[in-house]
C-alpha positions as protocol buffer text, in pm:
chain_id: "A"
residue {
  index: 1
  type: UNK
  ca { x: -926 y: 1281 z: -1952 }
}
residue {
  index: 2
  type: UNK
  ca { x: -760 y: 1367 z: -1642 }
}
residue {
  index: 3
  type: UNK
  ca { x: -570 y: 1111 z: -1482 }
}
residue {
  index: 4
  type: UNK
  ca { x: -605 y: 1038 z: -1116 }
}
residue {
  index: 5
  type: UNK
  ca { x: -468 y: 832 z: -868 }
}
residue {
  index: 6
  type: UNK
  ca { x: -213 y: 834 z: -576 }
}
residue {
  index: 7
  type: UNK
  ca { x: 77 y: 715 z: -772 }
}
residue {
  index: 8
  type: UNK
  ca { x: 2 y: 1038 z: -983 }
}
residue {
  index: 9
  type: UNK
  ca { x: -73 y: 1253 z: -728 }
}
residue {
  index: 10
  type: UNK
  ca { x: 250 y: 1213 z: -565 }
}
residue {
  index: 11
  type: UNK
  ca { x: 457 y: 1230 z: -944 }
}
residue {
  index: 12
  type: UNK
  ca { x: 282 y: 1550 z: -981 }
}
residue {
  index: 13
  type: UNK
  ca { x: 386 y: 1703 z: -673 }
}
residue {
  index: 14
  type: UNK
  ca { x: 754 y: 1564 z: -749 }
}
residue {
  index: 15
  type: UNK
  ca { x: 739 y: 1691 z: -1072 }
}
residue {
  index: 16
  type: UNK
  ca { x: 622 y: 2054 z: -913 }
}
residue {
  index: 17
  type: UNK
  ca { x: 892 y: 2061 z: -665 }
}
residue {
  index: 18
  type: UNK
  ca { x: 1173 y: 1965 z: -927 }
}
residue {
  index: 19
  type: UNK
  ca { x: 977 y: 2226 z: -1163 }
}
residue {
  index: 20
  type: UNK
  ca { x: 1018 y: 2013 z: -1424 }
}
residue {
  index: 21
  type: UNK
  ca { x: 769 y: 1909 z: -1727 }
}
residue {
  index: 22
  type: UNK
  ca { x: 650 y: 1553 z: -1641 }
}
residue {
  index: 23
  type: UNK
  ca { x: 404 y: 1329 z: -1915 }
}
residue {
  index: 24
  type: UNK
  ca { x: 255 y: 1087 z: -1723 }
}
residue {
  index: 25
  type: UNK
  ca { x: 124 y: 806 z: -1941 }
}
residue {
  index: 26
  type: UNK
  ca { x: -61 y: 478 z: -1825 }
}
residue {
  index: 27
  type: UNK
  ca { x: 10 y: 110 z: -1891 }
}
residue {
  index: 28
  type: UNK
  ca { x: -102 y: -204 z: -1763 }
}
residue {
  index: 29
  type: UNK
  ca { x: 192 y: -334 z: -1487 }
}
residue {
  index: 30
  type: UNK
  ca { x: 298 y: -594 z: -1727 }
}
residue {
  index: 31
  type: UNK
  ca { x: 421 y: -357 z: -1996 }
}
residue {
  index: 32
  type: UNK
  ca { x: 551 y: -85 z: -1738 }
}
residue {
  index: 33
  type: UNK
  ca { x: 898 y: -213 z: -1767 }
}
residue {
  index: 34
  type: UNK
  ca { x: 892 y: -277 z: -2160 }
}
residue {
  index: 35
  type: UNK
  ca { x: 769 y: 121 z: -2138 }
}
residue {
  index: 36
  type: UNK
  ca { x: 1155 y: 229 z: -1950 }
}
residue {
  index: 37
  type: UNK
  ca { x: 1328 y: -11 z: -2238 }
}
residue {
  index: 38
  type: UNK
  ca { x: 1233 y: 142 z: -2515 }
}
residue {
  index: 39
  type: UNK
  ca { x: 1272 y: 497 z: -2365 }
}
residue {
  index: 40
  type: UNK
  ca { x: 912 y: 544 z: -2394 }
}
residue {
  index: 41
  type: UNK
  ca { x: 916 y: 652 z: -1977 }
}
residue {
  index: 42
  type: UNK
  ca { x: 1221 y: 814 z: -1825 }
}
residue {
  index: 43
  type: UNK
  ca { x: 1049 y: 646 z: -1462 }
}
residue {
  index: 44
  type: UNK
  ca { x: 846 y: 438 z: -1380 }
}
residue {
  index: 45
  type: UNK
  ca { x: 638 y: 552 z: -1035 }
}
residue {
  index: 46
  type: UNK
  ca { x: 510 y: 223 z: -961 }
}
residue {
  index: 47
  type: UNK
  ca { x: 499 y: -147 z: -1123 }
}
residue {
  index: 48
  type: UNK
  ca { x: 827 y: -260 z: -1084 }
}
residue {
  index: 49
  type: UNK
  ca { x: 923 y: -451 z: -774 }
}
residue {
  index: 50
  type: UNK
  ca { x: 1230 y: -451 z: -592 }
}
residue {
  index: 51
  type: UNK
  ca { x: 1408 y: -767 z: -661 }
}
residue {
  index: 52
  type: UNK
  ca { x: 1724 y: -898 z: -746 }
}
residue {
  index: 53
  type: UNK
  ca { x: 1659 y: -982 z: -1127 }
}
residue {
  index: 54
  type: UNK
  ca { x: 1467 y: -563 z: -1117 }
}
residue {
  index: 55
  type: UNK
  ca { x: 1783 y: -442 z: -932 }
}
residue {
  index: 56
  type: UNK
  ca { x: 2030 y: -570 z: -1197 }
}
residue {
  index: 57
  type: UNK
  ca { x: 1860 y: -358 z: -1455 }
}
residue {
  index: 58
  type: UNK
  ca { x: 1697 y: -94 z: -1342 }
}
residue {
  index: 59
  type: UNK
  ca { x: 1782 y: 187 z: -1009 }
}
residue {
  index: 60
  type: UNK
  ca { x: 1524 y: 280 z: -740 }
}
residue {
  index: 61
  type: UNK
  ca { x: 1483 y: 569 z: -534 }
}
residue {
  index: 62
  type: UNK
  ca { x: 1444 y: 507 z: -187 }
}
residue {
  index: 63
  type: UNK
  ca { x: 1054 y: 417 z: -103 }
}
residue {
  index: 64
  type: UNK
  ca { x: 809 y: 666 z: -177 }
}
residue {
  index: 65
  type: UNK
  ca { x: 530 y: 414 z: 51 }
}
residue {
  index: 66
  type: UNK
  ca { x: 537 y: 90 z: 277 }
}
residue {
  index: 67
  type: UNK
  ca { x: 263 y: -155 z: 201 }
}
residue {
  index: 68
  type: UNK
  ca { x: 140 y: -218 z: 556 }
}
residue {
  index: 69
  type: UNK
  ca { x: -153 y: -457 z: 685 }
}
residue {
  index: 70
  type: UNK
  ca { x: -397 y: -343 z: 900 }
}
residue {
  index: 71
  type: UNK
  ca { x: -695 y: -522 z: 1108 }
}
residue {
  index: 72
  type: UNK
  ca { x: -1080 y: -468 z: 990 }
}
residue {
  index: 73
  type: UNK
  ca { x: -1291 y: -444 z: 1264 }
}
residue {
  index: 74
  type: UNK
  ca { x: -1723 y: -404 z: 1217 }
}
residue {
  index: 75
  type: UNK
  ca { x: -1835 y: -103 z: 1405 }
}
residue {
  index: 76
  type: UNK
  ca { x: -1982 y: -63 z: 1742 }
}
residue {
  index: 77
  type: UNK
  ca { x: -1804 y: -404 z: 1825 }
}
residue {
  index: 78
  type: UNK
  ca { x: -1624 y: -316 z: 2145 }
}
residue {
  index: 79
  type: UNK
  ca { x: -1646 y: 25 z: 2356 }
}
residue {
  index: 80
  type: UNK
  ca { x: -1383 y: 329 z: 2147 }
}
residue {
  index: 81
  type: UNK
  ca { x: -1199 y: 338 z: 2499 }
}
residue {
  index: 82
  type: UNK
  ca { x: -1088 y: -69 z: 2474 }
}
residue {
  index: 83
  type: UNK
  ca { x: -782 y: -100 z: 2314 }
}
residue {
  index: 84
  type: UNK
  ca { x: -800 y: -314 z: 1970 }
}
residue {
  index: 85
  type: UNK
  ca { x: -590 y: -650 z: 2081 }
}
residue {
  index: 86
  type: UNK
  ca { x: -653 y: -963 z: 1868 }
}
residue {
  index: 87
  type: UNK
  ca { x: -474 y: -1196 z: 2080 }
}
residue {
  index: 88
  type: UNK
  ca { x: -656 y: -1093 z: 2446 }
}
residue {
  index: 89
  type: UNK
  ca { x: -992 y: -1221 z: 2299 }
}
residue {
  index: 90
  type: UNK
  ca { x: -849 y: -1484 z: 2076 }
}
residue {
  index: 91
  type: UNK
  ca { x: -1101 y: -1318 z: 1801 }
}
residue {
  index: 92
  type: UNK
  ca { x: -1158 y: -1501 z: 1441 }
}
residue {
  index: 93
  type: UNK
  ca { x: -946 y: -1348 z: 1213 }
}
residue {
  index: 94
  type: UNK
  ca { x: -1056 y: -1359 z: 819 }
}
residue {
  index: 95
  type: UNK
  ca { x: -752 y: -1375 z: 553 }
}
residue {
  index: 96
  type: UNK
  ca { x: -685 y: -1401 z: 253 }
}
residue {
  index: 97
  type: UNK
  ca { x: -537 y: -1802 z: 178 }
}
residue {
  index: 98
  type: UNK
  ca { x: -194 y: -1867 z: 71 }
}
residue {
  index: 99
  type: UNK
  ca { x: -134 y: -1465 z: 115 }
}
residue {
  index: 100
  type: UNK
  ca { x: 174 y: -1344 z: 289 }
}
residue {
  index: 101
  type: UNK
  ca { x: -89 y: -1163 z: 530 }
}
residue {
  index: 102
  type: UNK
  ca { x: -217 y: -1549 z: 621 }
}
residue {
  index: 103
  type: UNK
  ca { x: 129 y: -1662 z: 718 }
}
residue {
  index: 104
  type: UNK
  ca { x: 199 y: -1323 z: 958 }
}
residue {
  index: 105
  type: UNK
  ca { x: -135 y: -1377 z: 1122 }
}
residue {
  index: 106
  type: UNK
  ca { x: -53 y: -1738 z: 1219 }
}
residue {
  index: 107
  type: UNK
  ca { x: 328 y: -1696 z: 1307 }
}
residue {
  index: 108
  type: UNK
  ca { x: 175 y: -1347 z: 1551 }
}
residue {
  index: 109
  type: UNK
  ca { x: -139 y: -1478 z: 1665 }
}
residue {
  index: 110
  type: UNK
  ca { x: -53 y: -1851 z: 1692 }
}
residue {
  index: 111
  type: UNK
  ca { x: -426 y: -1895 z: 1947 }
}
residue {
  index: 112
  type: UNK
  ca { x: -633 y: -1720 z: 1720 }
}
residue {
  index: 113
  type: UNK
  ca { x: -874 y: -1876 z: 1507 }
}
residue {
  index: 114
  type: UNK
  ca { x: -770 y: -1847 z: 1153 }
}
residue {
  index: 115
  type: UNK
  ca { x: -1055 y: -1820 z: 866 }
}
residue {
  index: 116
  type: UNK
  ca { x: -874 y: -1898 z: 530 }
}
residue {
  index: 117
  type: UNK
  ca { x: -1051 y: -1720 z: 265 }
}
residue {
  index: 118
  type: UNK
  ca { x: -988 y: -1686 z: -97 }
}
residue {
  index: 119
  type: UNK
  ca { x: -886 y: -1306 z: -166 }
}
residue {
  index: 120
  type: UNK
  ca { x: -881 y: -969 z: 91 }
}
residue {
  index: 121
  type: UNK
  ca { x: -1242 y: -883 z: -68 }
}
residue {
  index: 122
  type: UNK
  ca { x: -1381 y: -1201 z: 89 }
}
residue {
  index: 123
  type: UNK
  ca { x: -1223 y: -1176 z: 431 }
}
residue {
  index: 124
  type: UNK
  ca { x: -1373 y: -831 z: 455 }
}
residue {
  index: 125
  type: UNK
  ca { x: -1700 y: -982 z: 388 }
}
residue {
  index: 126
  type: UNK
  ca { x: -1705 y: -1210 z: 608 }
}
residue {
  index: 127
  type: UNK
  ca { x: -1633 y: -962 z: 868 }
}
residue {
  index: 128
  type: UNK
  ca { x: -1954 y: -765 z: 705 }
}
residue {
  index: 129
  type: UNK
  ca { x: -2181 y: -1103 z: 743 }
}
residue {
  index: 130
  type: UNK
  ca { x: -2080 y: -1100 z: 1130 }
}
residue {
  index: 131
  type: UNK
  ca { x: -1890 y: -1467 z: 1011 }
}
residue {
  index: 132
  type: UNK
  ca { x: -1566 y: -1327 z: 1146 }
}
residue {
  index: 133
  type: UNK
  ca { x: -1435 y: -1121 z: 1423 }
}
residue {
  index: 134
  type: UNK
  ca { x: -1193 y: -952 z: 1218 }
}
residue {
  index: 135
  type: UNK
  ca { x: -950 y: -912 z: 902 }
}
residue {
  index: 136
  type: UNK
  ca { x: -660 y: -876 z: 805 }
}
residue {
  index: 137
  type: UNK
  ca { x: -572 y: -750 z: 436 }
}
residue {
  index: 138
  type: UNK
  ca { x: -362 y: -478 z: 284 }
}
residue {
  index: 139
  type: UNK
  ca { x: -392 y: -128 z: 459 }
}
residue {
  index: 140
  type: UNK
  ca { x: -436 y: 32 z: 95 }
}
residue {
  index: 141
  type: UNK
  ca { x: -716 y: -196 z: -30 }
}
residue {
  index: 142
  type: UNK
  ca { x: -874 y: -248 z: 333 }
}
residue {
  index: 143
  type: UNK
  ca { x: -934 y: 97 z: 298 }
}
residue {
  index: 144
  type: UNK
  ca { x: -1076 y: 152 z: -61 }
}
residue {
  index: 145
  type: UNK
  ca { x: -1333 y: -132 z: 54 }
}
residue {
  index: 146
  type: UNK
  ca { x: -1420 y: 52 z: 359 }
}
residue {
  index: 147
  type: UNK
  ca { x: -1491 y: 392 z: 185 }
}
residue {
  index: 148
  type: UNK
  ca { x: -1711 y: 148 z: -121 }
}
residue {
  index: 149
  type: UNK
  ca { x: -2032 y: 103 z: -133 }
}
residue {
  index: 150
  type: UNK
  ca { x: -2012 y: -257 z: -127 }
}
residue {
  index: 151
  type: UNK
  ca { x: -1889 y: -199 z: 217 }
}
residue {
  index: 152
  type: UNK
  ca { x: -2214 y: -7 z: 346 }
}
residue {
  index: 153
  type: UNK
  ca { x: -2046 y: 183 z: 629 }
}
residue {
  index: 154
  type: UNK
  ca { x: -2046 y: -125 z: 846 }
}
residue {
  index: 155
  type: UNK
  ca { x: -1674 y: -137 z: 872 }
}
residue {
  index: 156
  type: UNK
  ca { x: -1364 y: 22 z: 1050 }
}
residue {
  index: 157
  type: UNK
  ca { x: -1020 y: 4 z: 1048 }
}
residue {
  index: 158
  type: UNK
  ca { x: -911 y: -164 z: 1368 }
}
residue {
  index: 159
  type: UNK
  ca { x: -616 y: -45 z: 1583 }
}
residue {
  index: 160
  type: UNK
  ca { x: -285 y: 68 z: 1457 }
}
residue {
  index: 161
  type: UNK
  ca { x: -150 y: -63 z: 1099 }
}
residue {
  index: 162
  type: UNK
  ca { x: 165 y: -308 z: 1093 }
}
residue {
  index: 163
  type: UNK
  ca { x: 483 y: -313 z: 826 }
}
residue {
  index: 164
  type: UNK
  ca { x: 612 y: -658 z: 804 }
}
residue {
  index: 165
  type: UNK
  ca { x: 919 y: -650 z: 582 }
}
residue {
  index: 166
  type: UNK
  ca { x: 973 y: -1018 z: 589 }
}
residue {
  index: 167
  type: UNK
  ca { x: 573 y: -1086 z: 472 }
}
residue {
  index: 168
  type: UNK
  ca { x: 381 y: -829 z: 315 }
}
residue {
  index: 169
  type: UNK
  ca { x: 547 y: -445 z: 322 }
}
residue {
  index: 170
  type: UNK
  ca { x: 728 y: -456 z: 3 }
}
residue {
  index: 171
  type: UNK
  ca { x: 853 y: -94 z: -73 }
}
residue {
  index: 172
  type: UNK
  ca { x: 683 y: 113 z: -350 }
}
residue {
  index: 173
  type: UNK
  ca { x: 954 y: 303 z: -523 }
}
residue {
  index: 174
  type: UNK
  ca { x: 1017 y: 475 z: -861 }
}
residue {
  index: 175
  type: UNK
  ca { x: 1222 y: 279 z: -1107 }
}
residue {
  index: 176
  type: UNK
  ca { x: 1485 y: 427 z: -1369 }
}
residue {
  index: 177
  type: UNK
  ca { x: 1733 y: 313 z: -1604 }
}
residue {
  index: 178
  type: UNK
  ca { x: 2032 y: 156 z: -1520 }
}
residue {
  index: 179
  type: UNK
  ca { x: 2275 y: 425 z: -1494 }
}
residue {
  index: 180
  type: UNK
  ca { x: 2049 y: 755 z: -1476 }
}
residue {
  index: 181
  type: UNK
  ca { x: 2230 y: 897 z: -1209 }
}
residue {
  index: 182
  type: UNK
  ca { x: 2115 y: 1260 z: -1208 }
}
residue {
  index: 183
  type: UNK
  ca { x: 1795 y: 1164 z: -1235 }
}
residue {
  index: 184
  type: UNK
  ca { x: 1756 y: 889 z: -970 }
}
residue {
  index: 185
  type: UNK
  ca { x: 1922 y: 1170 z: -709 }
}
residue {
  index: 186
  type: UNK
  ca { x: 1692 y: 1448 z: -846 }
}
residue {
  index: 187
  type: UNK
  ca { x: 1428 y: 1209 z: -751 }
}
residue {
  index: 188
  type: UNK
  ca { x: 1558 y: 1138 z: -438 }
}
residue {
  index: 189
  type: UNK
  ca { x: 1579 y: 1522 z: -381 }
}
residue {
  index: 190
  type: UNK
  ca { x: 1269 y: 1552 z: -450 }
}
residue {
  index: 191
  type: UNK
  ca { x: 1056 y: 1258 z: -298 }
}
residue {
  index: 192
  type: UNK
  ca { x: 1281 y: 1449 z: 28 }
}
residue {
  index: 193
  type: UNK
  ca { x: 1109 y: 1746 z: 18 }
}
residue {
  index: 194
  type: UNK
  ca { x: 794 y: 1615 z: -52 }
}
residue {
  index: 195
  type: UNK
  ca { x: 870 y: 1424 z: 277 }
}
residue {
  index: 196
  type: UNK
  ca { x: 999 y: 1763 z: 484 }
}
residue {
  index: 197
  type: UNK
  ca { x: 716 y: 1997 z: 360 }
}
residue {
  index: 198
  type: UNK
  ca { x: 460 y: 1719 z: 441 }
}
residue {
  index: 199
  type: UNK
  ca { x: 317 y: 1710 z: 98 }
}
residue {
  index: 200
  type: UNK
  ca { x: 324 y: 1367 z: 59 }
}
residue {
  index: 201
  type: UNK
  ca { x: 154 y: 1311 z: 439 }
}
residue {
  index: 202
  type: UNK
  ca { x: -118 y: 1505 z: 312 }
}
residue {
  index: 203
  type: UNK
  ca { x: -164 y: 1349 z: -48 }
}
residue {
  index: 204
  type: UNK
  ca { x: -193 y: 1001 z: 138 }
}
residue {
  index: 205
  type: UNK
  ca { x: -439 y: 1145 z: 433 }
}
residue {
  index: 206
  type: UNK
  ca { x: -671 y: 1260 z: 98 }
}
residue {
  index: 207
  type: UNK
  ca { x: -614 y: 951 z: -100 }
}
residue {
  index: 208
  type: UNK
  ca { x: -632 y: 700 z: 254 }
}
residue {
  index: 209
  type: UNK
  ca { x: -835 y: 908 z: 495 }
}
residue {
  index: 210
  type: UNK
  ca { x: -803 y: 644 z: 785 }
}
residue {
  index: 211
  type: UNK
  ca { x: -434 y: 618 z: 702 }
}
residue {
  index: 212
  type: UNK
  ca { x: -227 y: 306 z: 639 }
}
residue {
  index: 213
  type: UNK
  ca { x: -64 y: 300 z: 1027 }
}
């Protein structure tokens, strides 16, 4: 079978612009990093998180993607010409509990009423069943739900997205060996022009068609 997905939409198009012969192969995230030990992946394209422990074995590239949060609105629920502002109408906002997203909502919109839900699926639900105002979730997933069925077109994206470094927009990067130092920069080169030509721009408009910002 073909594989699909963003992640390998955008390694393909690296791959392409290196002109280099690239096997992607799939594992579950908690064996990607046991899959760059052994050798059996040169690079991992997602799956391994920038931390201190991942930095003192593996290198990144710079980020490929931002994980941003954006606001989930149902449609027809204030004229296209008003400008999306949570905190003018102190609207209900529906997040997921415990989530980074949670703790950015109440440190931003401190007069808001907060509905603490147990995942991003659920918030988005209740903003379906007219129970809250609003969400706020992950950009990426936010907009997976709204192109679902389970979503039933009720749904839009709401206003402009937001990247929170301190919360909830951890970098997505690709992840090498220690040491692989021509091929971290080739894929630095590369993720570059992807950038310039706007390749990438228009793999994420066809993978996110209401964008993450």
């Amino acid at each position: 079978d073909t594989l699909k997905g963003l992640a390998v939409d955008v390694g393909d198009a690296l791959c392409r612009e290196l002109k280099i012969k690239c096997t992607f192969i799939v594992r579950p995230f908690e064996e990607v990093q046991r899959a760059l030990e052994t050798g059996e992946a040169d690079a991992a394209l997602s799956g391994v998180a920038v931390t201190p422990e991942t930095v003192a074995v593996y290198d990144f590239t710079r980020p490929w993607l931002f994980a941003a949060g954006r606001f989930v609105e149902r449609k027809g629920e204030r004229p296209e010409t008003e400008r999306f502002d949570p905190s003018a109408t102190e609207a209900s906002i529906a997040v997921a509990q415990g989530s980074a997203h949670e703790a950015w909502v109440r440190q931003v919109f401190p007069r808001n009423e907060v509905i603490a839900v147990p995942t991003d699926a659920a918030a988005l639900q209740a903003v379906k069943d007219g129970k809250a105002a609003t969400a706020f979730v992950d950009a990426m997933r936010g907009q997976f739900w709204i192109a679902s069925p389970a979503a039933q077109a009720c749904c839009a994206p709401a206003g402009s997205g937001y990247i929170a470094p301190a919360y909830f927009s951890r970098p997505v990067t690709i992840a090498v060996k220690k040491g692989s130092t021509r091929l971290l920069n080739a894929l630095d080169y590369g993720l570059d022009r992807l950038d310039q030509s706007g390749v990438t721009g228009a793999i994420l408009q066809r993978h996110l068609p209401g964008g993450l910002l």
